[in-house]
Structure formats: structure tokens, C-alpha cells
Short mmCIF file of C-alpha atoms and ligand atoms in Angstrom, two decimals:
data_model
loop_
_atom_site.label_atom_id
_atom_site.label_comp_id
_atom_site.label_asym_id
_atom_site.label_seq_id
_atom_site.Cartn_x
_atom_site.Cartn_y
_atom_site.Cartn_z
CA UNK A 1 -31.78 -3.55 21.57
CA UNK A 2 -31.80 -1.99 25.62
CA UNK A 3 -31.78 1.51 24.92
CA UNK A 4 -28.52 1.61 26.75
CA UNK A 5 -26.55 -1.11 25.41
CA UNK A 6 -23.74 0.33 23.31
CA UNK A 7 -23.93 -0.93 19.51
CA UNK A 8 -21.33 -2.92 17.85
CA UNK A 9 -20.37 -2.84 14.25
CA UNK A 10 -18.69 -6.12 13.13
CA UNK A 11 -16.31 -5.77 10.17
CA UNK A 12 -13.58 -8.01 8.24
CA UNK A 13 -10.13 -7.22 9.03
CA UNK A 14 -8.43 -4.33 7.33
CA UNK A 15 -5.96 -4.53 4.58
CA UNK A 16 -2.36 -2.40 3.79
CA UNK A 17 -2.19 -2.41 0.24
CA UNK A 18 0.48 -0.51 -0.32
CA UNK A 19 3.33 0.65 3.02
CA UNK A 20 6.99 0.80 3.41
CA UNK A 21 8.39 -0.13 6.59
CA UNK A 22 11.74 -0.18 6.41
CA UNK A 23 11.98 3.53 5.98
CA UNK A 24 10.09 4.24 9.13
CA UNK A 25 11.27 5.29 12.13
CA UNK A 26 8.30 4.33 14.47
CA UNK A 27 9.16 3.33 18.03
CA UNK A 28 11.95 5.34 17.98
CA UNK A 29 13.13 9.01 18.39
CA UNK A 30 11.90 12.02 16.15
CA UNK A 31 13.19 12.20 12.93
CA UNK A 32 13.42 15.28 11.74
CA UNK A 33 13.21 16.08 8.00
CA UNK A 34 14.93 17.92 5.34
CA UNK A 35 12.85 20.05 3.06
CA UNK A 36 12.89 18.18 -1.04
CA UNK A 37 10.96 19.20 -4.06
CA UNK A 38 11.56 16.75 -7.02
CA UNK A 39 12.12 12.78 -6.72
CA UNK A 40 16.01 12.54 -6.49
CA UNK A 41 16.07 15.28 -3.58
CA UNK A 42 13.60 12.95 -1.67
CA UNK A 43 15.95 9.24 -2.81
CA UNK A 44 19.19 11.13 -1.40
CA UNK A 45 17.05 12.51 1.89
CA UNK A 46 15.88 8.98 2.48
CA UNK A 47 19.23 7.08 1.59
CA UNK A 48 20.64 9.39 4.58
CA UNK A 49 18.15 8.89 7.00
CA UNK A 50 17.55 4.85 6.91
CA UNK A 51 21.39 4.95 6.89
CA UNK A 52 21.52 6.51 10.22
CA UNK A 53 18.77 4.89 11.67
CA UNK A 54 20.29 3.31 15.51
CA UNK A 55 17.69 0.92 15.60
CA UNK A 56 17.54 -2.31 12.76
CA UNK A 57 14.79 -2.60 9.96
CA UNK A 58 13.52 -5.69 11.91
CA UNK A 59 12.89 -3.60 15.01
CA UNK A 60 11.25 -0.73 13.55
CA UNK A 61 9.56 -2.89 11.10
CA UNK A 62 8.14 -5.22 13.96
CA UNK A 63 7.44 -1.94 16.33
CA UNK A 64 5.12 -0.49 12.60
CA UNK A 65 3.45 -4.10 12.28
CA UNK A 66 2.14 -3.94 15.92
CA UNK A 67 0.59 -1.22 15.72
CA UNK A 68 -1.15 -2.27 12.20
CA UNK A 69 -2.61 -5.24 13.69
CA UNK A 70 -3.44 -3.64 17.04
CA UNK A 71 -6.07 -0.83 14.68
CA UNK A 72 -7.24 -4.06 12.75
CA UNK A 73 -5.04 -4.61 9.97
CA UNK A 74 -4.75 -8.32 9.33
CA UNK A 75 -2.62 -8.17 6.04
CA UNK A 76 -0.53 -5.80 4.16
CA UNK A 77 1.86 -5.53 1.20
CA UNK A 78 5.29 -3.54 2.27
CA UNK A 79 7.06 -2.24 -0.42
CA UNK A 80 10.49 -3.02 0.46
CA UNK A 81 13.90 -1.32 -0.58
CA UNK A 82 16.15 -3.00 -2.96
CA UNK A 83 19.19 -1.21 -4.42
CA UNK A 84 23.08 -0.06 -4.16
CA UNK A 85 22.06 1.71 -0.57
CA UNK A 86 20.13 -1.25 1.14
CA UNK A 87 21.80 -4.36 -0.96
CA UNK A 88 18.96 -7.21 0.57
CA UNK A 89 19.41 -5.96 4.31
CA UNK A 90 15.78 -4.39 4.30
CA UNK A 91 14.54 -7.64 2.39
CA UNK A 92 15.82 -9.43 5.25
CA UNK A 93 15.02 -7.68 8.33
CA UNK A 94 10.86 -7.11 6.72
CA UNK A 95 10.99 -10.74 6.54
CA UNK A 96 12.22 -11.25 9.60
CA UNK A 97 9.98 -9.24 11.45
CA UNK A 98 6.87 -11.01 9.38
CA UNK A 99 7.94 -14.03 10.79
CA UNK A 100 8.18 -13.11 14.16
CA UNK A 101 4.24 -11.89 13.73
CA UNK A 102 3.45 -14.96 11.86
CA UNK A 103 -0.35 -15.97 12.54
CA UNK A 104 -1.44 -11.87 13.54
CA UNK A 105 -0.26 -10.67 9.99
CA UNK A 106 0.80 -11.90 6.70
CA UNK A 107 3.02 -9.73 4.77
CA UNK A 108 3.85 -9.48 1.13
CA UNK A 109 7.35 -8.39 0.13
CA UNK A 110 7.47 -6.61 -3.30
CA UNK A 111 11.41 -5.42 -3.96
CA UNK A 112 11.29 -1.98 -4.92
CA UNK A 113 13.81 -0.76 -6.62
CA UNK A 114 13.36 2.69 -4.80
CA UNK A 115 17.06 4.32 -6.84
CA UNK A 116 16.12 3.03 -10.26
CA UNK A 117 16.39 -0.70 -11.54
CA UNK A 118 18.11 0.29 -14.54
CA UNK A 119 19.41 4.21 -13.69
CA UNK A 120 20.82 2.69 -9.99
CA UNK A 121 23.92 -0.15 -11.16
CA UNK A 122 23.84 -3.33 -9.81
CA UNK A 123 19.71 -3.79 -8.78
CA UNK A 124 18.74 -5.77 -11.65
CA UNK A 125 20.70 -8.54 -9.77
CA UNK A 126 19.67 -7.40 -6.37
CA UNK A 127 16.46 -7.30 -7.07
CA UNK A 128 16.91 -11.22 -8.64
CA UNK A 129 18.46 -11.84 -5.46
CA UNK A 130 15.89 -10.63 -3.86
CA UNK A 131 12.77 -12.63 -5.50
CA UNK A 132 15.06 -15.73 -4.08
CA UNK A 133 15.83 -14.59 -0.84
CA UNK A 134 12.08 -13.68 0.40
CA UNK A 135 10.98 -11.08 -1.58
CA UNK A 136 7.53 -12.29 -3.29
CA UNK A 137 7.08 -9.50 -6.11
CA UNK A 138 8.66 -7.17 -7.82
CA UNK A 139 8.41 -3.73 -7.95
CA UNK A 140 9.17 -0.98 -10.29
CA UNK A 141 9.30 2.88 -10.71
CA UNK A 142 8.44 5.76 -12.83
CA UNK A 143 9.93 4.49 -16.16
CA UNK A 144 10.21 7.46 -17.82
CA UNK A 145 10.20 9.98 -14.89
CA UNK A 146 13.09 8.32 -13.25
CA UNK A 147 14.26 5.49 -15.67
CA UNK A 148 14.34 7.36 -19.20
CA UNK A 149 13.59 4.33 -20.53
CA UNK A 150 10.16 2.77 -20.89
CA UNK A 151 10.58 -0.05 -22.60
CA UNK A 152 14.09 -0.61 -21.08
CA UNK A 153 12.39 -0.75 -17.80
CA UNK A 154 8.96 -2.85 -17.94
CA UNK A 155 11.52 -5.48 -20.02
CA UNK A 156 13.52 -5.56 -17.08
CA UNK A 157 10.46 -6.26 -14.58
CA UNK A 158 8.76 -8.18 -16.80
CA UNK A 159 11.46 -10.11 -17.40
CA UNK A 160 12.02 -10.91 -13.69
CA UNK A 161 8.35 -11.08 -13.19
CA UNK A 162 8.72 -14.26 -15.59
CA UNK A 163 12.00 -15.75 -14.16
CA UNK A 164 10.55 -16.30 -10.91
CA UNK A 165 6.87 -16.48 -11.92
CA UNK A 166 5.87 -13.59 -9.26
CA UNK A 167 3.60 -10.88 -9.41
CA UNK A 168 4.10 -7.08 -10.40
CA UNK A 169 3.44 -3.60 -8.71
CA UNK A 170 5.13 -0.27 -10.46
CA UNK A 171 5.24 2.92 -8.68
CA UNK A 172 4.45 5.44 -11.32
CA UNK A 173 4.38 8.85 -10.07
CA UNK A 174 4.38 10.66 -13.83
CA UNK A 175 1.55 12.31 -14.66
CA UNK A 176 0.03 13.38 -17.81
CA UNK A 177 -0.12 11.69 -21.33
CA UNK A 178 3.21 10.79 -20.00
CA UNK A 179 2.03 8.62 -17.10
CA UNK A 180 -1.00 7.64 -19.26
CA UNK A 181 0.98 6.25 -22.10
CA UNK A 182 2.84 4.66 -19.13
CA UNK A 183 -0.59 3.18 -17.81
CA UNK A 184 -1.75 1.61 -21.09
CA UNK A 185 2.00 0.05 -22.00
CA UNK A 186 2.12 -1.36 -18.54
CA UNK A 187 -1.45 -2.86 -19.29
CA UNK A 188 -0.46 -4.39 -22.59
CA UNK A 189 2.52 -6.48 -20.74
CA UNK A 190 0.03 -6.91 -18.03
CA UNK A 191 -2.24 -9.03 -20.72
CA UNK A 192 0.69 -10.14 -23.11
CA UNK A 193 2.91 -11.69 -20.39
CA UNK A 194 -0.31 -13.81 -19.21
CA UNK A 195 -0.20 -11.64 -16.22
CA UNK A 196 -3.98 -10.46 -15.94
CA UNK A 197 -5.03 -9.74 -12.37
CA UNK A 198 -1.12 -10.05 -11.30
CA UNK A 199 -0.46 -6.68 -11.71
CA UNK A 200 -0.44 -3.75 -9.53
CA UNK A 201 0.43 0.41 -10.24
CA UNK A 202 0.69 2.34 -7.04
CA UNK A 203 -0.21 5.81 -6.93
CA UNK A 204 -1.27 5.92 -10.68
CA UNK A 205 -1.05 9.40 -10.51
CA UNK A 206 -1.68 9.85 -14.11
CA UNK A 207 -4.97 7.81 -13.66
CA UNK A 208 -6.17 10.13 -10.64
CA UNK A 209 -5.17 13.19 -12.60
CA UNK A 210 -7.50 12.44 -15.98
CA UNK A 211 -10.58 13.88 -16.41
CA UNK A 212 -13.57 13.71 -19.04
CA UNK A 213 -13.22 10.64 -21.62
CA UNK A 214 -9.63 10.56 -21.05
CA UNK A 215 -10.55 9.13 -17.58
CA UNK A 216 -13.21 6.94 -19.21
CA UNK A 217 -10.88 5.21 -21.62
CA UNK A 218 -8.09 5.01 -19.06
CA UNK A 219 -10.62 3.00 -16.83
CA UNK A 220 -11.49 0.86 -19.64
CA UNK A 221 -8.09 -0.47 -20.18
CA UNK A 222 -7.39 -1.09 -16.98
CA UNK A 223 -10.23 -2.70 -16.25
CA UNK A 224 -9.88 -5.15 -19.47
CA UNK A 225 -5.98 -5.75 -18.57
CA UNK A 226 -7.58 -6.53 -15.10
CA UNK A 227 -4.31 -3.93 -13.74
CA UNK A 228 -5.24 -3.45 -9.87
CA UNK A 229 -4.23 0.49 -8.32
CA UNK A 230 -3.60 1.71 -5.18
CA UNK A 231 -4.31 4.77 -3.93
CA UNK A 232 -2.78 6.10 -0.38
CA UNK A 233 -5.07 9.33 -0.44
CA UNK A 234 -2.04 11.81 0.88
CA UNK A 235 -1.40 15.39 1.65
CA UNK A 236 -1.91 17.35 -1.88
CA UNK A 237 -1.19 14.38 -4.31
CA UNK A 238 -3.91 13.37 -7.07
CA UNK A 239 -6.13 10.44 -5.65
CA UNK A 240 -8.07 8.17 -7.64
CA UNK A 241 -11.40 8.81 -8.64
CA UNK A 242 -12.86 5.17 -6.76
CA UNK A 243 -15.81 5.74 -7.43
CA UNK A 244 -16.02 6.12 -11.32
CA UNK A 245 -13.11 3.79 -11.46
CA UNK A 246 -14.80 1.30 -9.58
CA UNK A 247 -18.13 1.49 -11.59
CA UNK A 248 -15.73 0.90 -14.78
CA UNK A 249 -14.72 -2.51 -13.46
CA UNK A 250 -11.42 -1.21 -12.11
CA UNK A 251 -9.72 -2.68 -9.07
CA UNK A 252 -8.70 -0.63 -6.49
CA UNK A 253 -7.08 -1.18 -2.96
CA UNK A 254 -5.55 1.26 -0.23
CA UNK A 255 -2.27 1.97 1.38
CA UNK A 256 -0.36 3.72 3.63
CA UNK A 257 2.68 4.66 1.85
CA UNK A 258 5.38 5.95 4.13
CA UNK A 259 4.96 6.07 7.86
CA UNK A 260 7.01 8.50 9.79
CA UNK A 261 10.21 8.63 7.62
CA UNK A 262 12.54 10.61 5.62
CA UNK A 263 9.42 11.52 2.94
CA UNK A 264 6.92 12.62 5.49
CA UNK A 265 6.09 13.04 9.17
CA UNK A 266 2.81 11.99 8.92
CA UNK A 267 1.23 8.41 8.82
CA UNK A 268 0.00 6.07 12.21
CA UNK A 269 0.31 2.73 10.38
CA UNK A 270 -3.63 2.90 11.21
CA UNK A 271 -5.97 1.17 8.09
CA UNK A 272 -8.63 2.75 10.18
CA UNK A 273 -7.24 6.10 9.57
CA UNK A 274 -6.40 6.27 6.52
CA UNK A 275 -9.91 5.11 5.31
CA UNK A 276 -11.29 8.30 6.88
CA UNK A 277 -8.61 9.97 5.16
CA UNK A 278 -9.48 8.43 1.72
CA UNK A 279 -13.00 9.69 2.20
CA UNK A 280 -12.22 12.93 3.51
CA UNK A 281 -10.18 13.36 0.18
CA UNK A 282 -13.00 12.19 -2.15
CA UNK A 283 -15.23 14.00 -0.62
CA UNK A 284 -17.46 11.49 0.60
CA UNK A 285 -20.60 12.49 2.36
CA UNK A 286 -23.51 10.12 2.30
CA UNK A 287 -23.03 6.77 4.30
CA UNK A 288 -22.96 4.62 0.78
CA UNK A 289 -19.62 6.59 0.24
CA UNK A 290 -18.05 7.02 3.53
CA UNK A 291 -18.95 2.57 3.46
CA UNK A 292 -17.15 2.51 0.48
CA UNK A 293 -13.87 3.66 1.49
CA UNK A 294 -13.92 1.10 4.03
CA UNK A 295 -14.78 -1.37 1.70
CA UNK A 296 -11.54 -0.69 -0.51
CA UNK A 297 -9.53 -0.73 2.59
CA UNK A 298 -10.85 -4.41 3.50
CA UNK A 299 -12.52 -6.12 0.93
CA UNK A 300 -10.57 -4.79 -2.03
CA UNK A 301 -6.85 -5.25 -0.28
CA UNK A 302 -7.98 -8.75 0.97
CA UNK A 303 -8.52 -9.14 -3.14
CA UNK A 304 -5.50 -7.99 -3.98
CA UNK A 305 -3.12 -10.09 -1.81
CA UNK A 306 -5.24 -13.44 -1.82
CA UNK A 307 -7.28 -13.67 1.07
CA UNK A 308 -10.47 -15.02 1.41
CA UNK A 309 -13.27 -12.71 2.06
CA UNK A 310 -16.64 -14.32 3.42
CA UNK A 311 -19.17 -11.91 4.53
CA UNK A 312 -18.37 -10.95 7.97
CA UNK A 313 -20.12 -12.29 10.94
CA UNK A 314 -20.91 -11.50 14.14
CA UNK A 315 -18.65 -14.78 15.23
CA UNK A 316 -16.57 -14.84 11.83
CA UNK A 317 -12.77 -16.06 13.27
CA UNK A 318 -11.48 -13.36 11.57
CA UNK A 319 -13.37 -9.98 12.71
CA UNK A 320 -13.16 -6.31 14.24
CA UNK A 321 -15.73 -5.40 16.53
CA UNK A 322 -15.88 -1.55 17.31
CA UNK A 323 -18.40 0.04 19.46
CA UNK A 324 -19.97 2.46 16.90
CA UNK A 325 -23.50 2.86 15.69
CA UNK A 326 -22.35 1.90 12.48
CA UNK A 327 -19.69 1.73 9.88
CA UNK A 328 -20.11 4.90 8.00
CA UNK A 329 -19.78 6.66 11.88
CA UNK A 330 -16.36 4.63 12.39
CA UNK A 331 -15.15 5.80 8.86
CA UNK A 332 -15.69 9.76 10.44
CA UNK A 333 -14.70 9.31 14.08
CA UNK A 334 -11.97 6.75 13.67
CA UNK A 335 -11.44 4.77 16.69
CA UNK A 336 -9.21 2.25 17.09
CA UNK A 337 -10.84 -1.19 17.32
CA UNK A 338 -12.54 -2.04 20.53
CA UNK A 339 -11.78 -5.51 20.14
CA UNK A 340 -9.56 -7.29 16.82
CA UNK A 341 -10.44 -10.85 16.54
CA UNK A 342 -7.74 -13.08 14.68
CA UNK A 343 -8.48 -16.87 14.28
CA UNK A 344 -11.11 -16.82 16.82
CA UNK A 345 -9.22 -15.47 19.17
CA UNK A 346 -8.94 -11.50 20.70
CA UNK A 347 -5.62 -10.00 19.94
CA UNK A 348 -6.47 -6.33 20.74
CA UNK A 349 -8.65 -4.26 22.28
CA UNK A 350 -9.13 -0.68 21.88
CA UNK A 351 -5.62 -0.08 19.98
CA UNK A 352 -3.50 -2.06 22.10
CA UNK A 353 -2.38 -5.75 21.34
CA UNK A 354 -3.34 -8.59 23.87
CA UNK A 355 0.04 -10.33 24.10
ZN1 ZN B 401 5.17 3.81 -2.21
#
């Protein structure tokens, strides 16, 4: 190469695994928070806030998807409220704004039941509703930490799970033997139900917390249940262990989580950022580990929703090109694509979408 022609790294697209866009309030005004401590603080704060949001779930959902695709992310799983609050109004409008960005981004709609399925009355059938209505998984919560009721609860998603013959993904926050017992009873449905490979727990904070053999066996059931996690790497909460879990056979992808809303200020909507910040909180430091955040933030998330994954090229239809001596450097500096290349064609450069 000319000494002075500026290198380009070619990677595949970038992959959400885990965001919720209906809280946030990008593209509009700043929201300012109220402090919370424990789970039901933080429900009411954000109950308030997307209630007196001016601007629809389709806008600010369409305003957070542009500026995923324009840093490179070419697919993404929003976790989407369903409950007493929302009814299907935030089903609607994230589907709404996924079809007006039809052929930049495909979207996967779990319905979350973010106020309880069984503790909030009424979201059993919403959620139903909602796995008819465009909604394509279902989601769950902390069974016991919210719920009270394990079994009660992974009956009630499994049960819809098998009704509408979609896939699963549980928040579980609880930590402990708690959240572990939680871990290895979601895994038994997971392989039970026939639903190996189907199903998802976000956060897994249980998982990230567990050290020594605990973590060892932990890994080992999730890896034979073939249960994917996702990990969003934020502020002070556990993160996975990748790289152990990883070597155990584990799947792992990356997310967001909230962007901007009534749960934190923080978040850009950036794939590219939060890949840095994934490293930065496993300490990664030599390029094989700083590479394989990245890797879980493409790779691994186009796993998880279904998307092919060839090896990229440098004329692959489906590509980001950034000018960076190489990937491990992009992972540290995090710039915004210099160029995002959907179906052959350029739909960004540096941040900012073509069109
Ligand atoms: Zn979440």
C-alpha cells in the first residue's frame, strides 16, 4: 500500500441484540430523570415518562433506528412494551416504524411484559394479542424478583411461546442462587418445550455474577440447553464473562438496552459504541480481545436473529468500511462508519444516512 493511502477495515454489519425503543426519547427534547433504586421505582418512573412523551413511538422509534443504521447496525431485536400502561400502542408504532425502514433494517419485536405478565392484570392477553398483531417473540421478566412465581411465570411464556410457535427472551435481573436456579429452570423448558437455540435471557445477571465452578456449571447448562444471553455491558451492572462463556460453548450477543429514557441518560443507539464499551468493561487489552467484542456485536447478533453471516468481503453487498488501521483500533477509537454498505448499495457515510 502508498504510504499515504488511508487503510480501510471492511466488516459485516453490526447487530442490536437486545434495545428498547419505545421508551426513548431521541430526536426530541431532554428528558430529565427522576432518581429510583429498586425495579418498581424505575416501572412507575418509566410509565410516567413514555406517557408524556409529545412525540409518537413511531417517531421516536424511526428518529432511534436512523441513527442505528447510519453507525452500521443492519439488524436489531427491540424489546417492546406490552402491558396495562401501553395496551399494543408501542407494538404498533415499533412496527410501524420497521416498516417504514424496511430494506436498511430488519427488526424483531419481542413483547415484553415490562409491569409483570402475571403481577400486571390483563397482559397475558395483551401479550397474546400482541404475538398476532406483529409482535414476533415473547418476552418475560424476573420471575421471582418481580413475578413471585417461577413456575407460574415460565408456564405462562412457555405456554404462549407454544400457542404461536415463536421464540423466547426473559429479562432476568435476579442475581444469586436465586437468578441461577432461575437460569437452569429456564434451560430445562428451553430443552423440554423443543425450544433449543430459541431461547434468549437478557442481562443474565446471575450468570455474570458467578464465579469459580459455579460459573463453570452454569456455562455448561446453558451451553447444552443451547440458551443464547445478552449482555448490554452498562454503567455498574454485572456483565458476562464472554470470554469463558464463550469457550464453554455458550452463545452470546450484545445490546443496547435503553437509549435516552426514563432508566438512563446514557446510550447513542451506536453498535459501534457499545462494542468499545463491552471491551472497556471486560477489560480487554490485546487485539484478539478488543476483536472479540466486535465479533459478538456482529457475528453473534446476526446468529441470534437469523441472518446469514458469510465472511466479509471487500465487495460483500452487505459491509461497513471504516478508515482505520484495523479492527481492534475501531473497537478503541470508535468512529462512526466512513461508509455503511446495504445491498450493494452506500446508505451512510461517516454517521450520517445517504437518503
Ligand atoms: Zn432490557
Amino acid at each position: 500500500m502508498p504510504v499515504n493511502e488511508p487503510a480501510i477495515v471492511v466488516s459485516p454489519p453490526l447487530v442490536d441484540a437486545h434495545i428498547h425503543p419505545d421508551k426513548t426519547s431521541w430526536g426530541g427534547p431532554w428528558l430529565s430523570r427522576r432518581a429510583a433504586r429498586a425495579l418498581p421505582e424505575y416501572i412507575a418512573n418509566d410509565v410516567r415518562v413514555q406517557a408524556d412523551y409529545l412525540a409518537s413511538v413511531e417517531e421516536r422509534t424511526v428518529s432511534l433506528f436512523r441513527t442505528a443504521i447510519a453507525n452500521g447496525t443492519r439488524a436489531l431485536r427491540a424489546q417492546v412494551d406490552v402491558g396495562p400502561a401501553q395496551g399494543l400502542t408501542n407494538v404498533h408504532g415499533v412496527r410501524a416504524a420497521a416498516d417504514r425502514l424496511a430494506g436498511l433494517l430488519d427488526v424483531q419485536i419481542v413483547a415484553f411484559p415490562q409491569q409483570g405478565l402475571l403481577t400486571a392484570p390483563g397482559t397475558a392477553d395483551l401479550l397474546d394479542a400482541a404475538l398476532r398483531e406483529g409482535a414476533d417473540l415473547v418476552g418475560g421478566i424476573d420471575p421471582v424478583g418481580l413475578e413471585h412465581d417461577l413456575d407460574g411465570h415460565l408456564d405462562a411464556v412457555f405456554g404462549l411461546a407454544g400457542a404461536h410457535s415463536v421464540d423466547v427472551d426473559i429479562h432476568l435481573h435476579d442475581g444469586g442462587e436465586i437468578g441461577l436456579e432461575e437460569t437452569r429452570r429456564i434451560a430445562r423448558r428451553a430443552v423440554t418445550e423443543g425450544l433449543s437455540g430459541r431461547v434468549t435471557i437478557s442481562h443474565a445477571f446471575a450468570v455474570a455474577e458467578a464465579t469459580g465452578d459455579d460459573l463453570l456449571h452454569i456455562a455448561d447448562v446453558l451451553a447444552e440447553s443451547g440458551v443464547w444471553l445478552t449482555t448490554c455491558a452498562l454503567g455498574t451492572d454485572p456483565v458476562l464473562p464472554v470470554a469463558v462463556l464463550r469457550e464453554r460453548g455458550v452463545k452470546v450477543a450484545v445490546g443496547s438496552d435503553g437509549v435516552r429514557d426514563a432508566w438512563t441518560p446514557f446510550g447513542t443507539g451506536s453498535m459501534v459504541d457499545r462494542a468499545h464499551l463491552l471491551a472497556y468493561r471486560t477489560d480487554a487489552i490485546t487485539d484478539v480481545e478488543l476483536e472479540q467484542a466486535w465479533d459478538l456485536c456482529t457475528r453473534s447478533g446476526a446468529e441470534l436473529v437469523g441472518l446469514a453471516s458469510h465472511p466479509v468481503q471487500a465487495d460483500s453487498a452487505d459491509r461497513l468500511e471504516f478508515d482505520a488501521e484495523c479492527l481492534a483500533a475501531v473497537v478503541v477509537d470508535r468512529p462512526a462508519p466512513a461508509r455503511v454498505v446495504r445491498g450493494g448499495r452506500v446508505v451512510a457515510r461517516a454517521g450520517t444516512l445517504t437518503g
